[in-house]
mmCIF file of C-alpha atoms and ligand atoms in Angstrom:
data_model
loop_
_atom_site.group_PDB
_atom_site.id
_atom_site.type_symbol
_atom_site.label_atom_id
_atom_site.label_comp_id
_atom_site.label_asym_id
_atom_site.label_seq_id
_atom_site.Cartn_x
_atom_site.Cartn_y
_atom_site.Cartn_z
ATOM 1 C CA MET B 1 -24.659 12.131 13.951
ATOM 2 C CA ASP B 2 -26.545 13.368 17.383
ATOM 3 C CA ARG B 3 -29.361 14.465 15.631
ATOM 4 C CA LYS B 4 -32.770 13.939 17.823
ATOM 5 C CA ILE B 5 -35.875 13.100 15.978
ATOM 6 C CA LYS B 6 -38.780 15.628 16.969
ATOM 7 C CA SER B 7 -41.384 14.994 14.483
ATOM 8 C CA LEU B 8 -43.066 12.691 12.549
ATOM 9 C CA LYS B 9 -42.288 13.106 9.232
ATOM 10 C CA ASP B 10 -38.978 13.840 10.681
ATOM 11 C CA LEU B 11 -39.329 9.566 12.275
ATOM 12 C CA THR B 12 -40.769 8.539 8.777
ATOM 13 C CA LYS B 13 -37.919 10.679 6.439
ATOM 14 C CA THR B 14 -35.224 8.984 8.248
ATOM 15 C CA LEU B 15 -37.155 5.782 8.232
ATOM 16 C CA ASP B 16 -36.914 6.013 4.095
ATOM 17 C CA ARG B 17 -33.459 6.634 3.902
ATOM 18 C CA GLY B 18 -32.914 3.089 5.498
ATOM 19 C CA MET B 19 -32.547 1.098 8.616
ATOM 20 C CA GLY B 20 -28.773 1.448 7.657
ATOM 21 C CA TYR B 21 -28.530 5.420 7.334
ATOM 22 C CA GLU B 22 -27.991 6.458 10.577
ATOM 23 C CA ALA B 23 -24.909 3.904 11.584
ATOM 24 C CA VAL B 24 -23.394 4.633 8.085
ATOM 25 C CA SER B 25 -24.179 8.566 8.283
ATOM 26 C CA LYS B 26 -21.847 8.122 11.901
ATOM 27 C CA ILE B 27 -19.432 6.173 10.744
ATOM 28 C CA VAL B 28 -18.437 8.741 7.676
ATOM 29 C CA SER B 29 -19.081 11.443 10.109
ATOM 30 C CA ASP B 30 -16.197 9.546 12.210
ATOM 31 C CA ILE B 31 -14.259 9.305 9.147
ATOM 32 C CA GLU B 32 -10.387 11.291 10.113
ATOM 33 C CA ILE B 33 -7.831 9.490 8.109
ATOM 34 C CA PRO B 34 -4.648 11.429 7.389
ATOM 35 C CA PHE B 35 -4.626 11.821 3.529
ATOM 36 C CA GLU B 36 -0.909 10.504 3.332
ATOM 37 C CA ASP B 37 -2.743 6.941 4.199
ATOM 38 C CA ILE B 38 -4.921 7.868 1.483
ATOM 39 C CA GLU B 39 -2.810 9.611 -1.210
ATOM 40 C CA PRO B 40 -0.687 5.565 -2.506
ATOM 41 C CA TYR B 41 -4.592 5.724 -3.902
ATOM 42 C CA CYS B 42 -4.964 8.682 -6.032
ATOM 43 C CA THR B 43 -4.766 8.673 -9.664
ATOM 44 C CA TRP B 44 -5.241 11.864 -11.346
ATOM 45 C CA SER B 45 -7.060 12.124 -15.428
ATOM 46 C CA ASP B 46 -6.318 15.713 -17.145
ATOM 47 C CA GLU B 47 -9.577 14.449 -19.419
ATOM 48 C CA ARG B 48 -11.809 14.118 -16.690
ATOM 49 C CA TYR B 49 -11.849 12.673 -12.442
ATOM 50 C CA THR B 50 -11.149 9.317 -11.590
ATOM 51 C CA ARG B 51 -13.183 6.626 -9.749
ATOM 52 C CA THR B 52 -11.519 3.478 -7.701
ATOM 53 C CA GLN B 53 -12.649 1.488 -6.083
ATOM 54 C CA LEU B 54 -10.952 0.482 -3.223
ATOM 55 C CA HIS B 55 -12.949 -2.135 -1.084
ATOM 56 C CA LYS B 56 -16.966 -4.008 -2.746
ATOM 57 C CA THR B 57 -18.758 -6.337 -0.663
ATOM 58 C CA GLU B 58 -22.693 -7.671 -1.732
ATOM 59 C CA VAL B 59 -23.724 -5.055 1.558
ATOM 60 C CA TYR B 60 -21.747 -1.657 0.250
ATOM 61 C CA GLU B 61 -19.067 0.197 -1.921
ATOM 62 C CA LEU B 62 -16.093 2.002 -0.863
ATOM 63 C CA VAL B 63 -14.660 4.197 -3.608
ATOM 64 C CA LEU B 64 -11.857 7.446 -4.259
ATOM 65 C CA ILE B 65 -12.810 9.867 -6.173
ATOM 66 C CA CYS B 66 -10.199 12.208 -7.279
ATOM 67 C CA CYS B 67 -10.982 15.448 -9.482
ATOM 68 C CA GLU B 68 -8.802 18.414 -11.036
ATOM 69 C CA PRO B 69 -9.853 22.003 -10.191
ATOM 70 C CA GLY B 70 -12.950 22.443 -13.453
ATOM 71 C CA GLN B 71 -14.136 18.503 -13.104
ATOM 72 C CA SER B 72 -17.630 17.176 -12.789
ATOM 73 C CA SER B 73 -19.644 14.611 -12.327
ATOM 74 C CA PHE B 74 -22.778 13.679 -15.118
ATOM 75 C CA ILE B 75 -25.812 14.357 -13.303
ATOM 76 C CA HIS B 76 -26.696 11.265 -12.088
ATOM 77 C CA ASN B 77 -28.633 9.601 -9.913
ATOM 78 C CA TYR B 78 -28.262 5.919 -8.197
ATOM 79 C CA ASP B 79 -29.988 2.843 -9.177
ATOM 80 C CA ALA B 80 -32.321 2.914 -5.543
ATOM 81 C CA GLN B 81 -28.937 3.186 -3.465
ATOM 82 C CA GLU B 82 -27.962 5.395 -1.078
ATOM 83 C CA GLY B 83 -24.576 7.197 -0.931
ATOM 84 C CA TRP B 84 -22.543 9.114 1.424
ATOM 85 C CA ALA B 85 -19.556 11.389 0.526
ATOM 86 C CA LYS B 86 -16.738 12.622 3.436
ATOM 87 C CA ILE B 87 -13.954 15.254 1.347
ATOM 88 C CA VAL B 88 -10.774 14.778 2.307
ATOM 89 C CA LYS B 89 -8.642 16.959 0.509
ATOM 90 C CA GLY B 90 -9.927 20.083 -1.555
ATOM 91 C CA GLU B 91 -13.601 21.381 -2.372
ATOM 92 C CA LEU B 92 -16.469 20.090 -3.882
ATOM 93 C CA THR B 93 -19.347 21.590 -4.930
ATOM 94 C CA LEU B 94 -23.037 19.566 -4.714
ATOM 95 C CA GLU B 95 -25.864 20.476 -6.645
ATOM 96 C CA GLN B 96 -29.317 19.125 -6.826
ATOM 97 C CA TYR B 97 -31.444 18.805 -10.411
ATOM 98 C CA TYR B 98 -34.900 18.808 -10.601
ATOM 99 C CA ILE B 99 -36.720 17.120 -13.291
ATOM 100 C CA SER B 100 -40.288 18.647 -14.670
ATOM 101 C CA ALA B 101 -42.518 15.802 -14.855
ATOM 102 C CA ILE B 102 -44.485 17.697 -17.242
ATOM 103 C CA ASN B 103 -41.595 18.840 -19.971
ATOM 104 C CA GLY B 104 -38.698 16.716 -18.880
ATOM 105 C CA HIS B 105 -36.397 19.859 -18.781
ATOM 106 C CA ILE B 106 -34.185 19.839 -15.985
ATOM 107 C CA HIS B 107 -32.600 22.990 -13.926
ATOM 108 C CA PRO B 108 -30.952 22.776 -10.165
ATOM 109 C CA VAL B 109 -32.740 23.649 -7.499
ATOM 110 C CA SER B 110 -29.822 23.546 -5.165
ATOM 111 C CA LYS B 111 -25.932 24.076 -4.381
ATOM 112 C CA GLU B 112 -23.784 23.513 -1.397
ATOM 113 C CA VAL B 113 -20.449 23.555 -1.224
ATOM 114 C CA LEU B 114 -18.035 20.849 0.892
ATOM 115 C CA GLN B 115 -14.750 21.985 2.266
ATOM 116 C CA LYS B 116 -12.297 19.344 3.463
ATOM 117 C CA GLY B 117 -13.813 17.189 6.684
ATOM 118 C CA ALA B 118 -17.812 17.812 5.179
ATOM 119 C CA THR B 119 -19.831 14.904 4.606
ATOM 120 C CA ALA B 120 -23.354 14.795 2.235
ATOM 121 C CA TYR B 121 -25.835 12.292 1.550
ATOM 122 C CA GLN B 122 -27.256 11.491 -1.640
ATOM 123 C CA ASN B 123 -30.817 8.792 -2.359
ATOM 124 C CA ASP B 124 -32.474 8.997 -5.217
ATOM 125 C CA TYR B 125 -35.634 10.141 -3.249
ATOM 126 C CA ILE B 126 -34.045 13.693 -3.459
ATOM 127 C CA GLY B 127 -33.179 12.565 -6.980
ATOM 128 C CA PHE B 128 -30.487 13.737 -9.423
ATOM 129 C CA HIS B 129 -27.201 15.960 -8.711
ATOM 130 C CA LYS B 130 -23.828 16.235 -9.436
ATOM 131 C CA MET B 131 -20.466 16.892 -8.136
ATOM 132 C CA TYR B 132 -17.605 19.322 -8.697
ATOM 133 C CA ASN B 133 -14.464 20.406 -7.955
ATOM 134 C CA SER B 134 -15.399 24.255 -6.835
ATOM 135 C CA GLY B 135 -11.888 25.312 -5.963
ATOM 136 C CA LYS B 136 -8.619 25.902 -6.975
ATOM 137 C CA GLU B 137 -6.365 22.420 -5.506
ATOM 138 C CA ARG B 138 -7.626 19.031 -6.387
ATOM 139 C CA SER B 139 -9.476 17.632 -4.546
ATOM 140 C CA VAL B 140 -10.143 14.051 -2.850
ATOM 141 C CA SER B 141 -13.419 12.474 -1.577
ATOM 142 C CA LEU B 142 -14.398 9.127 -0.027
ATOM 143 C CA HIS B 143 -17.444 7.407 -1.439
ATOM 144 C CA VAL B 144 -19.934 4.676 0.428
ATOM 145 C CA TYR B 145 -22.874 3.539 -1.173
ATOM 146 C CA SER B 146 -25.032 1.121 -0.011
ATOM 147 C CA GLY B 147 -25.418 -1.666 -1.968
ATOM 148 C CA PRO B 148 -22.993 -1.222 -4.624
ATOM 149 C CA VAL B 149 -24.131 1.030 -7.290
ATOM 150 C CA GLU B 150 -24.935 -1.464 -10.319
ATOM 151 C CA LYS B 151 -26.471 0.886 -12.788
ATOM 152 C CA TRP B 152 -25.885 4.903 -13.086
ATOM 153 C CA HIS B 153 -28.944 6.719 -14.182
ATOM 154 C CA ILE B 154 -27.043 10.304 -16.209
ATOM 155 C CA TRP B 155 -28.603 13.053 -18.093
ATOM 156 C CA ASP B 156 -27.729 13.388 -21.121
ATOM 157 C CA GLU B 157 -28.349 16.901 -22.297
ATOM 158 C CA ASP B 158 -28.868 16.910 -26.375
ATOM 159 C CA LYS B 159 -31.104 14.245 -25.587
ATOM 160 C CA GLY B 160 -33.055 15.979 -22.456
ATOM 161 C CA LYS B 161 -33.615 12.118 -21.008
ATOM 162 C CA ALA B 162 -31.974 9.863 -18.257
ATOM 163 C CA ILE B 163 -29.656 7.105 -20.167
ATOM 164 C CA GLU B 164 -27.911 4.405 -18.258
ATOM 165 C CA ILE B 165 -24.909 3.352 -17.653
ATOM 166 C CA ASP B 166 -22.406 1.412 -15.925
ATOM 167 C CA PRO B 167 -20.237 3.278 -13.367
ATOM 168 C CA TRP B 168 -16.356 2.430 -14.702
ATOM 169 C CA PHE B 169 -13.137 2.482 -12.810
ATOM 170 C CA ASP B 170 -9.955 3.649 -13.364
ATOM 171 C CA GLN B 171 -8.590 1.568 -10.583
ATOM 172 C CA LYS B 172 -9.346 -1.511 -8.078
ATOM 173 C CA PHE B 173 -8.380 -2.757 -4.664
ATOM 174 C CA ASP B 174 -9.374 -4.465 -1.945
ATOM 175 C CA LEU B 175 -8.375 -3.552 1.259
HETATM 176 FE FE1 FE2 G 1 -23.581 10.838 -6.395
#
């Protein structure tokens, strides 16, 4: 990342993101791994997108997400952790949500289409979001969570509130 901090607001925002933000952002933007190296770890399901744990330490977790066209994550946020994504194949759309403190209603506030090579960043201050494959081909993305996400909060549309779940994995490796 070659971004300069040009205001106090920008400085506090950057610090609020955590001391590892710049370093991990640089690493994620530097990823240029050939897809052939990633493909052997991919797994697919007609039911929902798949999550493969590639590596986990106390500090971070590296996850591979494979999404058929149209498949989507829940609307979710993390357990006060941060997450970076790198699109290595296909297209994903990242949708951010706003939850009203008055009536608990949730609605989308922004949408960003990410193509192969793009990066994205999320934390709980940014709030609830979901990612879905908005393209015509399969999508594959790498995700770095710092620290590892032990709990998710997903938005239960029927109940109109957030519920806590444990992240699941379809496969686990220790690269
Ligand atoms: Fe996420």
